[in-house]
């Protein structure tokens, strides 16, 4: 039985009537940008994460980039982040004119190693971007301490972690601001690109509203130079329907993850992902470490089991960052993760039969 890594078709068919009605409602109004759907989605997401403000933008990438700009970060500034993440985290730092400064990750959670952050702080450091990788929050309590001590802006890359918790609080409401992605494969996925910034800071929220609309407070009066990073009404309308299901989908992801972990825990060469207190993981990805990763990946491919390597090359070794002069071996844990990780199908609608198929395939392949 073939098992896809993600099956958005099943999700759509299950709630098709609601989605189609929401899209039809927008089409009937012919109002496609800056309308009521985006405003309501902003209110819904702010309430969901427990932040005072939410500002919709066109992608998770823009959520990061425009927040850095709105916070006044630019040329000459350094921003600390992890090298084991999706490219956008560091791309956003570079694109606002600042320099990414990498710090290695923890081997158990793949998230930034807070103990190494302090040593990376210089007189130029302005911000830290912890990434809540695969859906589990970075260790925000000590990071918040470090940020306060050094007067640094703390921006959560919560692109993969909408709904994730750190104790009682939610990703996106743990730092000075949080960047969320609505890319279709995210736990809350739009019919296209989309993103959101959450924050308690009213001045930052206003600066973001300027940034996403060419710096216009009043139409054709430009206070600053921004860009066009608007979220569409159709995207927002669909996201509002899907948000009503997010908790239930998260539970299904967690059930799938728990079933996998129970069966993989005792297999040599297989390390299931670890949920570390006080985090509540939302498993945008269920990511194993495998000593024979490439062989397992080939075996899964041969059985048509969807799987993916997130990510094969750490950011400090990317060609575009060669000028930063980080050598191979500089961040050994990130480099090892790139050699060992494999993500498996964990989407909410995965059937028990599909799950068993994945478990059997991984078990057979890992045992060689
Ligand atoms: C960790 C991380 N940061 C940022 C992004 C960027 O989000 P988007 O694809 O919506 O621009 C993504 C999504 O792909 C991501 O996974």
Coordinates of N, CA and C in Angstrom, one line a residue, residues 71-293:
X71 N 11.1 46.0 13.5 CA 11.9 46.2 14.8 C 13.1 47.0 14.6
X72 N 13.3 47.5 13.4 CA 14.5 48.4 13.1 C 15.8 47.7 13.0
X73 N 15.8 46.4 12.7 CA 17.0 45.7 12.5 C 17.5 45.7 11.1
X74 N 18.8 46.0 10.9 CA 19.3 46.2 9.5 C 20.8 46.1 9.4
X75 N 21.4 46.8 8.4 CA 22.8 46.6 8.2 C 23.6 46.9 9.4
X76 N 24.6 46.1 9.6 CA 25.5 46.2 10.8 C 25.1 45.4 12.0
X77 N 23.8 45.0 12.0 CA 23.3 44.2 13.1 C 23.5 42.7 12.9
X78 N 23.6 42.0 14.1 CA 23.7 40.5 14.0 C 22.4 39.9 14.7
X79 N 22.0 38.8 14.1 CA 20.8 38.1 14.6 C 21.2 36.7 14.8
X80 N 21.0 36.2 16.0 CA 21.4 34.8 16.4 C 20.3 33.8 16.0
X81 N 20.6 32.7 15.4 CA 19.6 31.7 15.1 C 20.3 30.3 14.9
X82 N 19.5 29.3 14.7 CA 20.0 28.0 14.5 C 20.3 27.6 13.1
X83 N 21.4 26.8 12.8 CA 21.7 26.5 11.4 C 20.8 25.3 10.9
X84 N 20.1 24.6 11.8 CA 19.3 23.5 11.4 C 17.8 23.9 11.3
X85 N 17.4 24.5 10.2 CA 16.0 25.0 10.0 C 15.8 25.2 8.6
X86 N 14.6 25.6 8.2 CA 14.3 25.9 6.8 C 15.0 27.2 6.5
X87 N 15.4 27.4 5.3 CA 16.2 28.5 4.8 C 15.7 29.9 5.2
X88 N 14.3 30.0 5.2 CA 13.7 31.4 5.4 C 14.2 32.0 6.7
X89 N 14.5 31.3 7.7 CA 14.9 31.9 9.0 C 16.1 32.8 8.8
X90 N 17.1 32.2 8.1 CA 18.3 33.0 7.9 C 18.2 33.9 6.7
X91 N 17.4 33.5 5.7 CA 17.2 34.4 4.6 C 16.6 35.7 5.0
X92 N 15.6 35.7 5.9 CA 15.0 36.9 6.4 C 16.0 37.8 7.0
X93 N 16.9 37.2 7.8 CA 18.0 38.1 8.5 C 18.8 38.7 7.4
X94 N 19.3 37.9 6.5 CA 20.1 38.5 5.4 C 19.4 39.6 4.6
X95 N 18.1 39.3 4.3 CA 17.4 40.3 3.4 C 17.0 41.6 4.1
X96 N 17.1 41.6 5.4 CA 16.9 42.9 6.1 C 18.2 43.6 6.3
X97 N 19.3 43.0 5.7 CA 20.6 43.7 5.7 C 21.5 43.3 6.9
X98 N 20.9 42.5 7.8 CA 21.7 42.0 9.0 C 22.5 40.8 8.7
X99 N 23.3 40.3 9.7 CA 24.1 39.1 9.5 C 23.6 38.0 10.4
X100 N 23.3 36.8 9.8 CA 22.9 35.7 10.6 C 24.1 35.2 11.4
X101 N 24.0 34.9 12.7 CA 25.0 34.3 13.5 C 24.5 33.0 14.0
X102 N 25.1 31.9 13.6 CA 24.5 30.6 14.0 C 25.1 30.1 15.3
X103 N 24.2 29.3 15.9 CA 24.5 28.6 17.2 C 24.0 27.2 17.0
X104 N 24.7 26.2 17.5 CA 24.4 24.8 17.3 C 23.0 24.4 18.0
X105 N 22.5 23.3 17.6 CA 21.2 22.8 18.2 C 21.4 21.8 19.2
X106 N 20.4 21.5 20.0 CA 20.4 20.4 21.0 C 20.2 19.1 20.2
X107 N 20.9 18.0 20.6 CA 20.8 16.8 19.9 C 19.4 16.1 20.1
X108 N 18.7 16.4 21.2 CA 17.5 15.7 21.5 C 16.2 16.3 20.8
X109 N 16.2 17.6 20.7 CA 15.0 18.3 20.2 C 15.3 19.0 18.8
X110 N 16.5 19.1 18.4 CA 16.9 19.8 17.2 C 16.7 21.3 17.3
X111 N 16.4 21.8 18.5 CA 16.2 23.2 18.6 C 17.4 23.9 19.2
X112 N 17.5 25.2 19.1 CA 18.7 26.0 19.4 C 19.1 25.7 20.8
X113 N 20.5 25.5 21.0 CA 21.0 25.2 22.3 C 21.3 26.5 23.1
X114 N 20.4 26.7 24.0 CA 20.4 28.0 24.7 C 21.7 28.2 25.4
X115 N 22.4 27.1 25.9 CA 23.7 27.3 26.6 C 24.7 27.9 25.7
X116 N 24.6 27.8 24.4 CA 25.6 28.4 23.5 C 25.2 29.8 23.0
X117 N 24.0 30.2 23.3 CA 23.6 31.5 22.8 C 24.4 32.6 23.4
X118 N 24.5 32.6 24.7 CA 25.2 33.7 25.4 C 26.6 34.0 24.8
X119 N 27.4 32.9 24.4 CA 28.7 33.1 23.9 C 28.7 33.7 22.5
X120 N 27.6 33.7 21.9 CA 27.5 34.3 20.5 C 27.1 35.7 20.5
X121 N 26.7 36.2 21.7 CA 26.3 37.6 21.8 C 27.5 38.6 21.7
X122 N 27.4 39.6 20.8 CA 28.4 40.6 20.7 C 27.8 42.0 20.8
X123 N 28.6 43.0 20.7 CA 28.0 44.4 20.8 C 27.1 44.7 19.6
X124 N 27.1 43.9 18.6 CA 26.2 44.1 17.4 C 25.0 43.3 17.4
X125 N 24.9 42.4 18.4 CA 23.7 41.5 18.4 C 22.4 42.3 18.7
X126 N 21.4 42.1 17.9 CA 20.2 42.8 18.2 C 19.0 41.9 18.5
X127 N 19.1 40.7 18.0 CA 17.9 39.8 18.1 C 18.3 38.3 18.2
X128 N 17.4 37.5 18.7 CA 17.5 36.1 18.6 C 16.2 35.5 17.9
X129 N 16.4 34.6 17.0 CA 15.3 33.9 16.4 C 15.3 32.4 16.7
X130 N 14.7 32.0 17.8 CA 14.6 30.6 18.0 C 13.5 30.0 17.1
X131 N 13.8 28.8 16.6 CA 12.9 28.1 15.6 C 12.2 27.0 16.4
X132 N 10.9 27.0 16.4 CA 10.2 25.8 17.0 C 10.1 24.7 16.0
X133 N 11.2 24.0 15.8 CA 11.4 23.1 14.7 C 10.5 21.9 14.8
X134 N 9.8 21.6 13.7 CA 9.0 20.4 13.5 C 7.7 20.5 14.3
X135 N 7.5 21.6 15.1 CA 6.3 21.7 15.9 C 6.5 21.7 17.4
X136 N 7.8 21.7 17.8 CA 8.0 21.7 19.3 C 8.8 23.0 19.6
X137 N 8.3 23.7 20.7 CA 8.9 25.0 21.0 C 10.4 24.8 21.5
X138 N 11.2 25.8 21.1 CA 12.5 26.0 21.7 C 12.4 26.3 23.2
X139 N 13.5 26.2 23.9 CA 13.5 26.3 25.3 C 13.4 27.8 25.7
X140 N 12.1 28.3 25.7 CA 11.9 29.8 25.7 C 12.2 30.4 27.1
X141 N 12.1 29.7 28.2 CA 12.3 30.4 29.5 C 13.8 30.9 29.6
X142 N 14.8 30.1 29.4 CA 16.1 30.6 29.4 C 16.5 31.5 28.3
X143 N 15.8 31.3 27.1 CA 16.0 32.3 26.0 C 15.5 33.7 26.3
X144 N 14.3 33.7 27.0 CA 13.8 35.0 27.4 C 14.7 35.7 28.4
X145 N 15.2 34.9 29.3 CA 16.2 35.5 30.3 C 17.4 36.1 29.6
X146 N 18.0 35.3 28.6 CA 19.2 35.8 27.9 C 18.8 37.0 27.1
X147 N 17.7 37.0 26.4 CA 17.3 38.2 25.6 C 17.1 39.4 26.5
X148 N 16.5 39.3 27.6 CA 16.3 40.4 28.5 C 17.6 40.9 29.0
X149 N 18.5 40.0 29.4 CA 19.8 40.4 30.0 C 20.6 41.2 29.0
X150 N 20.5 40.9 27.7 CA 21.3 41.6 26.7 C 20.5 42.6 25.9
X151 N 19.2 42.8 26.3 CA 18.4 43.8 25.6 C 18.1 43.4 24.1
X152 N 17.9 42.1 23.9 CA 17.7 41.6 22.5 C 16.2 41.4 22.2
X153 N 15.9 41.6 20.9 CA 14.5 41.4 20.4 C 14.4 39.8 20.2
X154 N 13.3 39.3 20.7 CA 13.1 37.8 20.6 C 12.0 37.5 19.7
X155 N 12.3 37.0 18.5 CA 11.3 36.7 17.5 C 11.2 35.1 17.3
X156 N 10.0 34.6 17.6 CA 9.8 33.2 17.5 C 9.6 32.8 16.0
X157 N 10.4 31.9 15.5 CA 10.0 31.3 14.2 C 9.0 30.2 14.5
X158 N 7.7 30.5 14.5 CA 6.7 29.6 14.8 C 6.0 29.0 13.6
X159 N 6.7 29.1 12.4 CA 6.2 28.7 11.1 C 5.6 27.3 11.2
X160 N 6.3 26.4 11.9 CA 5.8 25.0 11.9 C 5.0 24.7 13.2
X161 N 4.7 25.7 14.0 CA 4.3 25.4 15.4 C 3.0 26.0 15.9
X162 N 2.1 26.3 15.0 CA 0.9 26.9 15.4 C 0.1 25.9 16.3
X163 N -0.2 26.3 17.5 CA -0.9 25.4 18.4 C 0.1 24.7 19.4
X164 N 1.4 24.8 19.2 CA 2.3 24.2 20.1 C 2.3 25.0 21.4
X165 N 2.6 24.3 22.5 CA 2.6 24.9 23.8 C 3.9 24.8 24.5
X166 N 4.2 25.8 25.3 CA 5.3 25.8 26.2 C 4.7 26.1 27.6
X167 N 4.5 25.0 28.3 CA 3.7 25.1 29.5 C 2.2 25.5 29.1
X168 N 1.7 26.5 29.7 CA 0.3 26.8 29.4 C 0.2 27.8 28.2
X169 N 1.3 28.3 27.8 CA 1.3 29.4 26.8 C 1.6 28.8 25.4
X170 N 1.2 29.5 24.4 CA 1.2 29.0 23.0 C 2.3 29.7 22.2
X171 N 2.9 28.9 21.3 CA 3.9 29.4 20.4 C 3.3 30.7 19.7
X172 N 4.1 31.7 19.5 CA 3.6 32.9 18.9 C 3.3 34.0 20.0
X173 N 3.2 33.5 21.3 CA 3.0 34.5 22.3 C 4.0 34.3 23.4
X174 N 5.2 33.8 23.0 CA 6.2 33.5 24.0 C 7.4 34.5 23.9
X175 N 7.6 35.2 22.8 CA 8.6 36.1 22.6 C 8.1 37.5 22.4
X176 N 8.9 38.4 21.8 CA 8.4 39.8 21.5 C 7.4 39.7 20.3
X177 N 7.6 38.7 19.4 CA 6.7 38.5 18.3 C 6.9 37.1 17.8
X178 N 5.9 36.6 17.1 CA 5.9 35.2 16.5 C 5.6 35.3 15.1
X179 N 6.3 34.5 14.3 CA 6.1 34.4 12.8 C 5.4 33.1 12.5
X180 N 4.3 33.1 11.9 CA 3.5 31.9 11.6 C 3.5 31.7 10.0
X181 N 3.5 30.5 9.5 CA 3.3 30.3 8.1 C 2.0 29.5 7.9
X182 N 1.3 29.9 6.8 CA 0.2 29.1 6.4 C 0.4 28.4 5.1
X183 N 1.7 28.1 4.8 CA 2.0 27.3 3.6 C 1.1 26.0 3.6
X184 N 0.7 25.5 2.5 CA -0.3 24.5 2.5 C 0.1 23.2 3.3
X185 N 1.3 22.9 3.5 CA 1.7 21.7 4.3 C 1.8 22.0 5.8
X186 N 1.5 23.2 6.2 CA 1.6 23.5 7.6 C 0.3 23.0 8.3
X187 N 0.3 22.9 9.6 CA -0.8 22.3 10.4 C -2.1 23.1 10.1
X188 N -2.0 24.4 9.9 CA -3.1 25.2 9.3 C -2.6 25.8 8.0
X189 N -3.0 25.1 6.9 CA -2.5 25.4 5.6 C -3.5 26.2 4.7
X190 N -3.1 27.2 4.1 CA -3.9 28.0 3.2 C -4.0 27.4 1.8
X191 N -4.9 27.8 1.0 CA -4.9 27.4 -0.5 C -3.9 28.4 -1.2
X192 N -2.7 28.3 -0.8 CA -1.6 29.2 -1.4 C -0.7 29.6 -0.3
X193 N 0.0 30.7 -0.5 CA 0.9 31.1 0.6 C 0.2 32.1 1.5
X194 N 0.7 32.2 2.7 CA 0.2 33.1 3.7 C 1.0 33.1 5.0
X195 N 0.9 34.1 5.8 CA 1.6 34.2 7.0 C 1.0 35.2 8.0
X196 N 1.5 35.2 9.2 CA 0.9 36.1 10.2 C 2.0 36.4 11.3
X197 N 1.9 37.6 11.8 CA 2.8 37.9 12.9 C 1.9 38.2 14.1
X198 N 2.3 37.6 15.3 CA 1.6 37.8 16.5 C 2.5 38.6 17.5
X199 N 1.9 39.5 18.2 CA 2.7 40.3 19.2 C 1.8 41.0 20.2
X200 N 2.3 41.3 21.3 CA 1.6 42.1 22.3 C 1.9 43.6 22.2
X201 N 2.9 43.9 21.3 CA 3.4 45.2 21.2 C 2.6 46.0 20.1
X202 N 1.8 47.0 20.6 CA 1.0 47.7 19.6 C 1.8 48.5 18.6
X203 N 2.9 49.1 19.1 CA 3.8 49.9 18.1 C 4.4 49.0 17.1
X204 N 4.8 47.8 17.5 CA 5.3 46.8 16.5 C 4.3 46.4 15.5
X205 N 3.1 46.2 16.0 CA 2.0 45.8 15.1 C 1.7 46.9 14.1
X206 N 1.7 48.1 14.5 CA 1.4 49.2 13.6 C 2.6 49.3 12.6
X207 N 3.8 49.1 13.0 CA 4.9 49.2 12.1 C 4.8 48.1 11.1
X208 N 4.3 46.9 11.5 CA 4.1 45.8 10.5 C 3.0 46.1 9.5
X209 N 2.0 46.7 10.0 CA 0.9 47.1 9.1 C 1.4 48.1 8.0
X210 N 2.3 48.9 8.4 CA 2.9 49.8 7.4 C 3.8 49.0 6.5
X211 N 4.7 48.1 7.0 CA 5.6 47.4 6.2 C 4.9 46.6 5.1
X212 N 3.8 46.0 5.5 CA 3.1 45.1 4.5 C 2.3 45.8 3.4
X213 N 2.2 47.2 3.6 CA 1.4 47.9 2.6 C 2.2 49.2 2.2
X214 N 3.4 49.0 1.7 CA 4.3 50.1 1.2 C 4.3 51.3 2.1
X215 N 4.3 51.0 3.4 CA 4.5 52.1 4.3 C 3.4 53.1 4.4
X216 N 2.2 52.7 3.9 CA 1.1 53.7 3.9 C 0.3 53.6 5.2
X217 N 0.3 54.8 5.9 CA -0.7 54.9 7.0 C -2.0 55.3 6.4
X218 N -2.0 56.4 5.7 CA -3.1 56.9 4.9 C -2.7 56.6 3.4
X219 N -3.7 56.2 2.6 CA -3.4 55.8 1.3 C -2.7 56.9 0.5
X220 N -1.6 56.5 -0.1 CA -0.7 57.4 -0.9 C 0.1 58.3 -0.1
X221 N 0.1 58.1 1.2 CA 1.1 58.9 2.1 C 2.0 57.8 2.7
X222 N 3.3 57.8 2.3 CA 4.2 56.8 2.7 C 5.1 57.2 3.8
X223 N 4.9 56.6 5.0 CA 5.7 57.0 6.2 C 7.0 56.4 6.2
X224 N 7.1 55.1 5.7 CA 8.3 54.4 5.5 C 8.3 53.7 4.2
X225 N 9.4 53.1 3.8 CA 9.4 52.2 2.6 C 9.1 50.8 3.0
X226 N 8.0 50.3 2.6 CA 7.6 48.9 2.9 C 7.6 48.1 1.7
X227 N 6.6 47.1 1.6 CA 6.5 46.3 0.5 C 5.0 45.9 0.3
X228 N 4.7 45.1 -0.7 CA 3.4 44.5 -0.8 C 3.4 43.1 -0.2
X229 N 2.9 42.9 0.9 CA 2.8 41.6 1.5 C 1.4 41.4 2.1
X230 N 0.4 41.4 1.3 CA -0.9 41.3 1.7 C -1.4 39.9 1.7
X231 N -2.2 39.5 2.6 CA -2.9 38.2 2.5 C -4.2 38.4 1.8
X232 N -4.6 37.4 1.0 CA -5.9 37.6 0.2 C -7.1 37.1 1.1
X233 N -8.2 37.7 0.7 CA -9.5 37.3 1.4 C -9.9 35.8 1.2
X234 N -9.6 35.3 0.0 CA -9.9 33.8 -0.1 C -9.1 33.0 0.8
X235 N -7.8 33.3 0.8 CA -6.9 32.6 1.8 C -7.4 32.7 3.2
X236 N -7.7 33.9 3.6 CA -8.2 34.1 5.0 C -9.5 33.4 5.3
X237 N -10.4 33.4 4.3 CA -11.7 32.7 4.5 C -11.5 31.2 4.7
X238 N -10.6 30.6 3.9 CA -10.4 29.2 4.0 C -9.7 28.9 5.3
X239 N -8.7 29.7 5.7 CA -8.0 29.5 7.0 C -9.0 29.6 8.2
X240 N -9.9 30.5 8.1 CA -10.9 30.6 9.2 C -11.7 29.3 9.4
X241 N -12.1 28.7 8.3 CA -12.8 27.4 8.4 C -11.9 26.4 9.0
X242 N -10.7 26.3 8.5 CA -9.8 25.2 8.9 C -9.3 25.4 10.4
X243 N -9.3 26.7 10.8 CA -8.8 26.9 12.2 C -9.8 26.3 13.2
X244 N -11.0 26.1 12.8 CA -12.0 25.5 13.7 C -11.7 24.0 14.0
X245 N -10.9 23.4 13.1 CA -10.5 22.0 13.2 C -9.1 21.8 13.7
X246 N -8.4 22.9 13.9 CA -7.0 22.7 14.2 C -6.7 21.9 15.5
X247 N -7.5 22.1 16.5 CA -7.2 21.4 17.8 C -7.4 19.9 17.5
X248 N -8.5 19.6 16.9 CA -8.8 18.2 16.6 C -7.7 17.5 15.7
X249 N -7.2 18.3 14.7 CA -6.2 17.8 13.8 C -4.9 17.6 14.6
X250 N -4.6 18.5 15.5 CA -3.4 18.4 16.3 C -3.4 17.1 17.2
X251 N -4.6 16.8 17.7 CA -4.7 15.6 18.5 C -4.5 14.4 17.7
X252 N -5.0 14.4 16.5 CA -4.8 13.2 15.6 C -3.3 13.1 15.2
X253 N -2.6 14.2 15.0 CA -1.1 14.2 14.7 C -0.4 13.6 15.9
X254 N -0.8 14.0 17.2 CA -0.2 13.5 18.4 C -0.4 12.0 18.6
X255 N -1.6 11.6 18.2 CA -1.9 10.1 18.3 C -1.0 9.3 17.4
X256 N -0.9 9.8 16.1 CA 0.0 9.1 15.2 C 1.4 9.1 15.7
X257 N 1.9 10.2 16.2 CA 3.2 10.3 16.7 C 3.4 9.3 17.9
X258 N 2.4 9.3 18.8 CA 2.6 8.4 19.9 C 2.6 6.9 19.5
X259 N 1.8 6.6 18.5 CA 1.8 5.2 18.0 C 3.1 4.8 17.4
X260 N 3.7 5.7 16.6 CA 5.0 5.5 16.0 C 6.0 5.3 17.1
X261 N 6.1 6.3 18.0 CA 7.1 6.3 19.0 C 7.1 5.0 19.9
X262 N 5.9 4.5 20.2 CA 5.7 3.3 21.0 C 6.4 2.1 20.2
X263 N 6.2 2.1 18.9 CA 6.7 1.0 18.1 C 8.2 1.1 17.7
X264 N 8.7 2.3 17.7 CA 10.1 2.5 17.2 C 11.1 2.6 18.4
X265 N 10.5 2.7 19.6 CA 11.4 3.0 20.7 C 12.5 2.0 20.9
X266 N 12.2 0.7 20.6 CA 13.2 -0.4 20.9 C 14.0 -0.9 19.7
X267 N 13.9 -0.2 18.6 CA 14.6 -0.6 17.4 C 16.0 0.0 17.4
X268 N 17.0 -0.9 17.3 CA 18.4 -0.3 17.2 C 18.6 0.6 16.0
X269 N 19.2 1.7 16.2 CA 19.5 2.6 15.0 C 18.4 3.5 14.7
X270 N 17.3 3.5 15.6 CA 16.2 4.4 15.3 C 15.9 5.2 16.6
X271 N 15.9 6.5 16.5 CA 15.6 7.4 17.6 C 14.4 8.2 17.3
X272 N 13.3 7.9 18.0 CA 12.1 8.7 17.8 C 12.3 10.1 18.3
X273 N 11.5 11.1 17.9 CA 11.6 12.4 18.4 C 11.2 12.5 19.9
X274 N 11.8 13.4 20.6 CA 11.5 13.5 22.0 C 10.7 14.7 22.3
X275 N 9.7 14.5 23.1 CA 8.9 15.7 23.6 C 9.4 16.0 25.0
X276 N 9.9 17.3 25.1 CA 10.6 17.7 26.3 C 9.7 18.6 27.1
X277 N 9.5 18.4 28.4 CA 8.7 19.2 29.3 C 9.4 20.6 29.3
X278 N 8.6 21.7 29.3 CA 7.1 21.8 29.4 C 6.5 21.9 28.0
X279 N 7.1 21.3 27.0 CA 6.6 21.5 25.6 C 5.4 20.5 25.3
X280 N 4.5 21.0 24.4 CA 3.5 20.2 23.8 C 3.7 20.3 22.3
X281 N 4.2 19.2 21.8 CA 4.6 19.1 20.3 C 3.4 19.0 19.5
X282 N 3.4 19.7 18.3 CA 2.2 19.6 17.4 C 2.5 18.8 16.1
X283 N 3.8 18.3 16.1 CA 4.2 17.3 15.0 C 3.8 17.8 13.6
X284 N 4.2 19.0 13.2 CA 4.1 19.4 11.8 C 4.9 18.3 11.0
X285 N 6.0 17.9 11.7 CA 6.8 16.8 11.1 C 7.0 15.8 12.3
X286 N 7.0 14.5 11.9 CA 7.4 13.4 12.8 C 8.8 13.0 12.3
X287 N 9.8 13.4 13.0 CA 11.2 13.2 12.5 C 12.0 12.3 13.3
X288 N 12.4 11.2 12.7 CA 13.3 10.2 13.3 C 14.8 10.6 13.1
X289 N 15.6 10.0 13.9 CA 17.0 9.9 13.6 C 17.3 8.5 13.3
X290 N 18.1 8.2 12.2 CA 18.4 6.9 11.8 C 19.8 6.7 11.5
X291 N 20.5 5.7 12.1 CA 21.9 5.6 11.8 C 22.1 5.2 10.3
X292 N 21.1 4.4 9.8 CA 21.2 4.0 8.3 C 20.2 4.8 7.5
X293 N 20.2 6.1 7.7 CA 19.1 6.9 7.1 C 18.9 6.7 5.6

